[in-house]
JSON list of C-alpha atoms in Angstrom, two decimals:
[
{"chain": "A", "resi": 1, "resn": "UNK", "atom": "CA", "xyz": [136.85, 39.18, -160.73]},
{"chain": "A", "resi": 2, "resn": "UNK", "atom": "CA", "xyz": [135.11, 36.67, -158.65]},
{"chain": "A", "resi": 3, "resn": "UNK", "atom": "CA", "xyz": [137.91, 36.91, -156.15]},
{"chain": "A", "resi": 4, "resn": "UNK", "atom": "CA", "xyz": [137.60, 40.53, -155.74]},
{"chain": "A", "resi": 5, "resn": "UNK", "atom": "CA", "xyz": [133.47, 40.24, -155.21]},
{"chain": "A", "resi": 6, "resn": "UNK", "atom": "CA", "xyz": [134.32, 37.60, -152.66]},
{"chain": "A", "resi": 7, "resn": "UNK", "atom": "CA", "xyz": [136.47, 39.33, -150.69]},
{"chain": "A", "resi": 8, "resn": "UNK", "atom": "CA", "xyz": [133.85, 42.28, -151.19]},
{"chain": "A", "resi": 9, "resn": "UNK", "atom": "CA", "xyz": [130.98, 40.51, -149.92]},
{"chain": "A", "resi": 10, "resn": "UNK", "atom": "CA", "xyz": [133.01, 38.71, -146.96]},
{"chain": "A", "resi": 11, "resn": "UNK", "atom": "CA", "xyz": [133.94, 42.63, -146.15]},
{"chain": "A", "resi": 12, "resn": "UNK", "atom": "CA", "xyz": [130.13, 43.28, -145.64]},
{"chain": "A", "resi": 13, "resn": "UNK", "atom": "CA", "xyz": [129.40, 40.32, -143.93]},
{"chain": "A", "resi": 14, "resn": "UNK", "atom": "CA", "xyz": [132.22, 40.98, -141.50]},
{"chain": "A", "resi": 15, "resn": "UNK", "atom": "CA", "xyz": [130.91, 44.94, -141.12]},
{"chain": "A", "resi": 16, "resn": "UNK", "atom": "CA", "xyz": [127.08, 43.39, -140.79]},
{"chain": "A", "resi": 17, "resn": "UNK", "atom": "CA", "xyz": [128.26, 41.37, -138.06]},
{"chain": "A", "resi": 18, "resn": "UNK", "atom": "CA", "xyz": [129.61, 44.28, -135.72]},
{"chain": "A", "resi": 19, "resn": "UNK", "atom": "CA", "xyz": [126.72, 46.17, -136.45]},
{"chain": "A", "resi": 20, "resn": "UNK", "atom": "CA", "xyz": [124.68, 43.47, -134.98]},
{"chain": "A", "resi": 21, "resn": "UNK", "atom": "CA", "xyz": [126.75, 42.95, -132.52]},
{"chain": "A", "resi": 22, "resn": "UNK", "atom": "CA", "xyz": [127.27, 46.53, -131.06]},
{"chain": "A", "resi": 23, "resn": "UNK", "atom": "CA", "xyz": [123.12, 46.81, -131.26]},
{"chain": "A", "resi": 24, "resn": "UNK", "atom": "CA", "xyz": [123.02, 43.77, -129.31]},
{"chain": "A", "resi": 25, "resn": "UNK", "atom": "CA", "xyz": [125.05, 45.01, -126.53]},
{"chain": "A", "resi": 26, "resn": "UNK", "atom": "CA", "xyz": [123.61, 48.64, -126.58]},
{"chain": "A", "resi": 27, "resn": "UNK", "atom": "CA", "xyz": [120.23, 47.12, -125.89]},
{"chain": "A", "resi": 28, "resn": "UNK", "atom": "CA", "xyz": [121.75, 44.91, -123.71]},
{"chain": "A", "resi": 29, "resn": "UNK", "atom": "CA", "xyz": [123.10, 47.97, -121.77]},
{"chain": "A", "resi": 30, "resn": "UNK", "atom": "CA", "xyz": [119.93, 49.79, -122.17]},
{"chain": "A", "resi": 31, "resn": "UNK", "atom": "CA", "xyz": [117.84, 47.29, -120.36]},
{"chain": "A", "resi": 32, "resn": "UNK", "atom": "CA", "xyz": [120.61, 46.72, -117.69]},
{"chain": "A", "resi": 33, "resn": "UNK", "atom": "CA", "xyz": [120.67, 50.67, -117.09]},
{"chain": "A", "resi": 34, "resn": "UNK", "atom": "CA", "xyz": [116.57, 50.49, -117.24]},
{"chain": "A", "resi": 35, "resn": "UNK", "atom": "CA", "xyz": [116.54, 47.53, -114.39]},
{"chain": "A", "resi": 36, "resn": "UNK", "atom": "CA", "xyz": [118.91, 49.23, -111.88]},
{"chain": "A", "resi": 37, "resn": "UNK", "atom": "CA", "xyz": [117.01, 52.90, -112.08]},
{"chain": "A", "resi": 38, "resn": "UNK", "atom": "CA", "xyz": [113.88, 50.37, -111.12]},
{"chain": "A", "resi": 39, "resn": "UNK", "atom": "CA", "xyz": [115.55, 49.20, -108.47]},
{"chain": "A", "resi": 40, "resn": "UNK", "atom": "CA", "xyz": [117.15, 51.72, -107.11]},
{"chain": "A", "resi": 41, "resn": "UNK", "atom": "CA", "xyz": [113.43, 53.22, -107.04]},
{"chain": "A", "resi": 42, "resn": "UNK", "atom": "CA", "xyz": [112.39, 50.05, -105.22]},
{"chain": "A", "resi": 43, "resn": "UNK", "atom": "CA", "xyz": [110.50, 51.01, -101.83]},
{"chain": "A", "resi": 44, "resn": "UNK", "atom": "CA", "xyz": [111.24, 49.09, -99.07]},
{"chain": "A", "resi": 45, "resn": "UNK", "atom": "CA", "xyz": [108.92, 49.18, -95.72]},
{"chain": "A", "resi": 46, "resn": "UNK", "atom": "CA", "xyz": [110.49, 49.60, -92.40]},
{"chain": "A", "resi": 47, "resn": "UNK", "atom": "CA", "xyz": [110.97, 46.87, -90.15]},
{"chain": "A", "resi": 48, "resn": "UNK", "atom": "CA", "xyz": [110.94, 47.09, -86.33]},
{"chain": "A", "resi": 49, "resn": "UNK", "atom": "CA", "xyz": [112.10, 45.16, -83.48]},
{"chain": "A", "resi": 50, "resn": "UNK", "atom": "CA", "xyz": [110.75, 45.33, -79.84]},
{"chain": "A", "resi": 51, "resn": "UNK", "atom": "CA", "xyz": [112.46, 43.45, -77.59]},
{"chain": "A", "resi": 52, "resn": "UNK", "atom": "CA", "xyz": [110.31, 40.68, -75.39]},
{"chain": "A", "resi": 53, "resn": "UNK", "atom": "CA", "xyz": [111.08, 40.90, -71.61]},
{"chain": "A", "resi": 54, "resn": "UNK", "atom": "CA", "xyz": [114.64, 42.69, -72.14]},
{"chain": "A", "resi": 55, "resn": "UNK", "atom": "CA", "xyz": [114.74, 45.93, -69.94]},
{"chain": "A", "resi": 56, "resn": "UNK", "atom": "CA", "xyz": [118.03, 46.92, -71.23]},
{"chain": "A", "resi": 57, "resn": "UNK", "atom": "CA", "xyz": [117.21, 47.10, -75.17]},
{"chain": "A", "resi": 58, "resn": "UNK", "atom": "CA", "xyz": [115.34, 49.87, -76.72]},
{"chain": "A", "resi": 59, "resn": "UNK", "atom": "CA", "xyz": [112.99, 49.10, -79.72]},
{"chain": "A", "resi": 60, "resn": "UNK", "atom": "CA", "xyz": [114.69, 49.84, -82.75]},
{"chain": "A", "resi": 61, "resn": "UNK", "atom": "CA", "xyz": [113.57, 50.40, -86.70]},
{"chain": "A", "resi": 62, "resn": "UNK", "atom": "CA", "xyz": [115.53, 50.34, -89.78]},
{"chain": "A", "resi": 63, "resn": "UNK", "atom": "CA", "xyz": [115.14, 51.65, -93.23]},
{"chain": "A", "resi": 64, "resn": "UNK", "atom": "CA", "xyz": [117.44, 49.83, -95.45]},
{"chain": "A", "resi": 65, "resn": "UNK", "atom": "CA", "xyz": [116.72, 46.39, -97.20]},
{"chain": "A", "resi": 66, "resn": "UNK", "atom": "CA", "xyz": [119.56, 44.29, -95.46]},
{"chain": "A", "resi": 67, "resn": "UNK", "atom": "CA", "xyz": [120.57, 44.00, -91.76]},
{"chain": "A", "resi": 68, "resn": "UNK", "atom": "CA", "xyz": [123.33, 42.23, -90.17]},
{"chain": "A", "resi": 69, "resn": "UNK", "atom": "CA", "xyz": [122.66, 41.22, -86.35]},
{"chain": "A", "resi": 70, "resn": "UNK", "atom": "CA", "xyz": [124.96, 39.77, -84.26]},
{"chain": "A", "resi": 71, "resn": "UNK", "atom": "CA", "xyz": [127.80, 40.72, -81.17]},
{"chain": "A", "resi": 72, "resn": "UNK", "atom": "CA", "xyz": [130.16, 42.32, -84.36]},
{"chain": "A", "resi": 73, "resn": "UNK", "atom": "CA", "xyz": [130.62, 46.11, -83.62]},
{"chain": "A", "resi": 74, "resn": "UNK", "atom": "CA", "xyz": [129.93, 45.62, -87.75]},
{"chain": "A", "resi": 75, "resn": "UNK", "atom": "CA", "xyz": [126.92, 44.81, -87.38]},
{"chain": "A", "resi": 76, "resn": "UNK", "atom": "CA", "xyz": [123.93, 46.82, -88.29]},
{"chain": "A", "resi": 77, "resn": "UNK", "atom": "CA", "xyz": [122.05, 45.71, -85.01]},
{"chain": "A", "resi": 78, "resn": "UNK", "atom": "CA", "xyz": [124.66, 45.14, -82.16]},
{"chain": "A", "resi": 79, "resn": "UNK", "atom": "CA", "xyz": [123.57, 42.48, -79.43]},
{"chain": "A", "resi": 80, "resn": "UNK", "atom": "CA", "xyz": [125.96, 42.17, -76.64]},
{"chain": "A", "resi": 81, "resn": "UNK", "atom": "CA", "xyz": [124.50, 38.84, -75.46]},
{"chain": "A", "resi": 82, "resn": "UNK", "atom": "CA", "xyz": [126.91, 36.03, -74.78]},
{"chain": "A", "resi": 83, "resn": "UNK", "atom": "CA", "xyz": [124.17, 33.81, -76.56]},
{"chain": "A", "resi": 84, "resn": "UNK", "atom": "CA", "xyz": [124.08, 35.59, -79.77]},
{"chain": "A", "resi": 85, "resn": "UNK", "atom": "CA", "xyz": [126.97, 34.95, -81.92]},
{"chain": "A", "resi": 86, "resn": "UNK", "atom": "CA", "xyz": [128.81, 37.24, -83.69]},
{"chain": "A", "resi": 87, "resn": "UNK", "atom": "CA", "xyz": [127.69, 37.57, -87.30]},
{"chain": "A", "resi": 88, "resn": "UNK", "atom": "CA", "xyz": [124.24, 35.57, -85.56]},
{"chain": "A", "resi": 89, "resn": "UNK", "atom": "CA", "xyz": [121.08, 36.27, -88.42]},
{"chain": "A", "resi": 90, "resn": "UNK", "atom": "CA", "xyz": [120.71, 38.14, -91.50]},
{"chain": "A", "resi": 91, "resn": "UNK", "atom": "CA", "xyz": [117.33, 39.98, -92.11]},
{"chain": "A", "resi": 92, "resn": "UNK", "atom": "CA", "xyz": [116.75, 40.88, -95.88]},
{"chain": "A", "resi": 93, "resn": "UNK", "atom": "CA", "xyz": [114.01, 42.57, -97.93]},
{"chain": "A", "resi": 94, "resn": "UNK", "atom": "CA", "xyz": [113.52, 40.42, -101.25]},
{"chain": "A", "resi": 95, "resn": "UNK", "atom": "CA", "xyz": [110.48, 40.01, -103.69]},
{"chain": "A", "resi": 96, "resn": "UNK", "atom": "CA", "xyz": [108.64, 42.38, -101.66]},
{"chain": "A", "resi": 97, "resn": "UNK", "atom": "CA", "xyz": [108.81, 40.48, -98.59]},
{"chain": "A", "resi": 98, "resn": "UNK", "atom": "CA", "xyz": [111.19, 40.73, -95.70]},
{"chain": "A", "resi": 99, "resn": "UNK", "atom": "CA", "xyz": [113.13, 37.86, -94.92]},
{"chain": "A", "resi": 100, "resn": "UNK", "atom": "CA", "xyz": [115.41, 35.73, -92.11]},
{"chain": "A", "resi": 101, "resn": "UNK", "atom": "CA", "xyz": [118.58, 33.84, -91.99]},
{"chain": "A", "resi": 102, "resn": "UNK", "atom": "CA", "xyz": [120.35, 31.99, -89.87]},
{"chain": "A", "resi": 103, "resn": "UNK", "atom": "CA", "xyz": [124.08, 32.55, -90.32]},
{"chain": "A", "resi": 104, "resn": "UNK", "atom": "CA", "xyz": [125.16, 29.64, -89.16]},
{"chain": "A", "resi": 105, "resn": "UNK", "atom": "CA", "xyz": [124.82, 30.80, -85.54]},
{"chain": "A", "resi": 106, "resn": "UNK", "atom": "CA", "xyz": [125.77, 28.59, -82.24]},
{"chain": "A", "resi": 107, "resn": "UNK", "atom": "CA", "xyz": [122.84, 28.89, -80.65]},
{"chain": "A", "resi": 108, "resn": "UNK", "atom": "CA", "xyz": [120.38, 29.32, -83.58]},
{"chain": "A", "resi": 109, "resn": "UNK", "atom": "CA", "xyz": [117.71, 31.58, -84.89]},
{"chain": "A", "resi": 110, "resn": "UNK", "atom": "CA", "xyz": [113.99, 31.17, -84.13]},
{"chain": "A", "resi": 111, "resn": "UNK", "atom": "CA", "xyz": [110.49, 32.30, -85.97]},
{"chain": "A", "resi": 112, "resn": "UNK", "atom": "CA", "xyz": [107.91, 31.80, -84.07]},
{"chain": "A", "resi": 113, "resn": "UNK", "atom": "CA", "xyz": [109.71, 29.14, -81.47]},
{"chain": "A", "resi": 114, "resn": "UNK", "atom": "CA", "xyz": [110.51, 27.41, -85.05]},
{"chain": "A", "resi": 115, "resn": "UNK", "atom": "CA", "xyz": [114.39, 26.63, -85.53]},
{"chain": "A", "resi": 116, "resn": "UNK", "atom": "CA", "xyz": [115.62, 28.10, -88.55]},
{"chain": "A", "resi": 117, "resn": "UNK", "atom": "CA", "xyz": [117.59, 26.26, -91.06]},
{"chain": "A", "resi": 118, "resn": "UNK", "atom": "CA", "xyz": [116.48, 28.18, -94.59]},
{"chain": "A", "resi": 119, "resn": "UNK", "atom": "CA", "xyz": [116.30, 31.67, -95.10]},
{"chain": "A", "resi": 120, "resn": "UNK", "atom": "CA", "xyz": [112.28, 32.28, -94.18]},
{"chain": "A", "resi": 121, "resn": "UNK", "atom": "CA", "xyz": [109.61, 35.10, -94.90]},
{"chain": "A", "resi": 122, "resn": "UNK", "atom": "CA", "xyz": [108.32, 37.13, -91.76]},
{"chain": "A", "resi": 123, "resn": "UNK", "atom": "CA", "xyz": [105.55, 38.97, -91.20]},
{"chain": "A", "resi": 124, "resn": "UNK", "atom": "CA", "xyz": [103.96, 41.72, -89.12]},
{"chain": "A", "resi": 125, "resn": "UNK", "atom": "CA", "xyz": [103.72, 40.36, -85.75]},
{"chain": "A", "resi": 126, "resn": "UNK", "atom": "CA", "xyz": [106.22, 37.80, -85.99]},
{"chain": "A", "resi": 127, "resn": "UNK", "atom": "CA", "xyz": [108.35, 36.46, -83.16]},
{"chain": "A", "resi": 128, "resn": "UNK", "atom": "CA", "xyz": [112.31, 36.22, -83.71]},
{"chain": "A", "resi": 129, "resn": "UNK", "atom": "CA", "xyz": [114.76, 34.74, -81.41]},
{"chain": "A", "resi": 130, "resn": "UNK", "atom": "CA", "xyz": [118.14, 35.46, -81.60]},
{"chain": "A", "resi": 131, "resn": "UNK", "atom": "CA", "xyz": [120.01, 33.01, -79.03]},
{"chain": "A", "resi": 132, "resn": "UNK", "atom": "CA", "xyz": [118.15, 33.95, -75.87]},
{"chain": "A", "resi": 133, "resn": "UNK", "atom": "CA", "xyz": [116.22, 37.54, -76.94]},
{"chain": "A", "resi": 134, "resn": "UNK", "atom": "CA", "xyz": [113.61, 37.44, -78.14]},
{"chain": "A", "resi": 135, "resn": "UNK", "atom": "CA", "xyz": [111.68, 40.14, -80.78]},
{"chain": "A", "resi": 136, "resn": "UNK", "atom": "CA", "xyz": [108.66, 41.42, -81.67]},
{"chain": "A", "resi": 137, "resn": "UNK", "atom": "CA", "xyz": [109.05, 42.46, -85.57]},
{"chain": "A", "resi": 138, "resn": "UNK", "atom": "CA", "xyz": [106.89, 45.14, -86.86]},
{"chain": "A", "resi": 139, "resn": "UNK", "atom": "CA", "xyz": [106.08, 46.13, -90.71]},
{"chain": "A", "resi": 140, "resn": "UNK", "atom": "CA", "xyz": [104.95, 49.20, -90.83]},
{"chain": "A", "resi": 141, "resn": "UNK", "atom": "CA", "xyz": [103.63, 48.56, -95.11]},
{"chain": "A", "resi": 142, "resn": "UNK", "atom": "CA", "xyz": [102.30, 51.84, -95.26]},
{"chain": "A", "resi": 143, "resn": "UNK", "atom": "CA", "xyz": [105.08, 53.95, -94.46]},
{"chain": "A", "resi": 144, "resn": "UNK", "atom": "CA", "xyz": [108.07, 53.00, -97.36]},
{"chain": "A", "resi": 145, "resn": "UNK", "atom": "CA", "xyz": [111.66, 54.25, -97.55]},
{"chain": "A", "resi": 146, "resn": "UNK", "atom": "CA", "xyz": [114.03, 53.91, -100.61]},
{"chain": "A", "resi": 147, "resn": "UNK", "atom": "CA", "xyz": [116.52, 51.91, -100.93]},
{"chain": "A", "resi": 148, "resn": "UNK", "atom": "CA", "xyz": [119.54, 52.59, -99.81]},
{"chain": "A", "resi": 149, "resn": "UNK", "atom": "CA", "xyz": [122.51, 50.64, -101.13]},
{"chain": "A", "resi": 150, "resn": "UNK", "atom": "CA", "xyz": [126.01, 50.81, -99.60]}
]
């Protein structure tokens, strides 16, 4: 008899355990589902870039949270400068602020007339260098897009 209640009781304890278990990963996937619908609500506020002293480049603005710059046709912002490399600087909105990196670039990346060697916040009215042109970035924080994820 106290075999049978044993095996009774180990039954239940076995049963209790999924039950915890599959509420642990159905909040789990609750949560997940409730932090990616905040994010993909996440506004992000254009970015421009008005080139310093270049006749042959218009300004340009963008809309989504990452940009790729560099000679690549890949690219997001194409530069057909012999001193930008090709995948040259990485521009990325993160904890509300927009960022710049380096990506390893011959000729380097510049805030400011400030060498890069981190990823670093920029602001409105910021300076970037990418090998020998030169930006003016604009944040326009009042106007905000979505995201836009590829």
């Amino acid at each position: 008899m106290s075999a049978t209640l044993l095996l009774v009781l180990r039954i239940i304890l076995v049963l209790l355990l999924y039950v915890f278990v599959s509420w642990v990963l159905w909040v789990m996937w609750r949560d997940l589902r409730k932090y990616s619908e905040s994010f993909r609500e996440q506004k992000v506020p254009q970015i421009g870039l008005y080139p310093q002293a270049e006749a042959n480049l218009q300004p340009v603005t963008f809309k989504s949270s990452e940009i790729n710059i560099g000679r690549d046709p890949a690219c997001d912002y194409v530069l057909s400068d012999p001193t930008v490399s090709s995948r040259h600087a990485r521009m990325v909105y993160l904890q509300e602020q927009w960022w710049v990196e380096d990506l390893n670039s011959t000729n380097g990346t510049y805030l400011n007339d400030q060498s890069l060697d981190q990823p670093t916040v920029i602001t409105h009215g910021d300076r970037v260098q990418f090998g020998q042109i030169e930006f003016l970035v604009t944040i326009d924080l009042l106007q905000t897009t979505e995201v836009r994820r590829r």
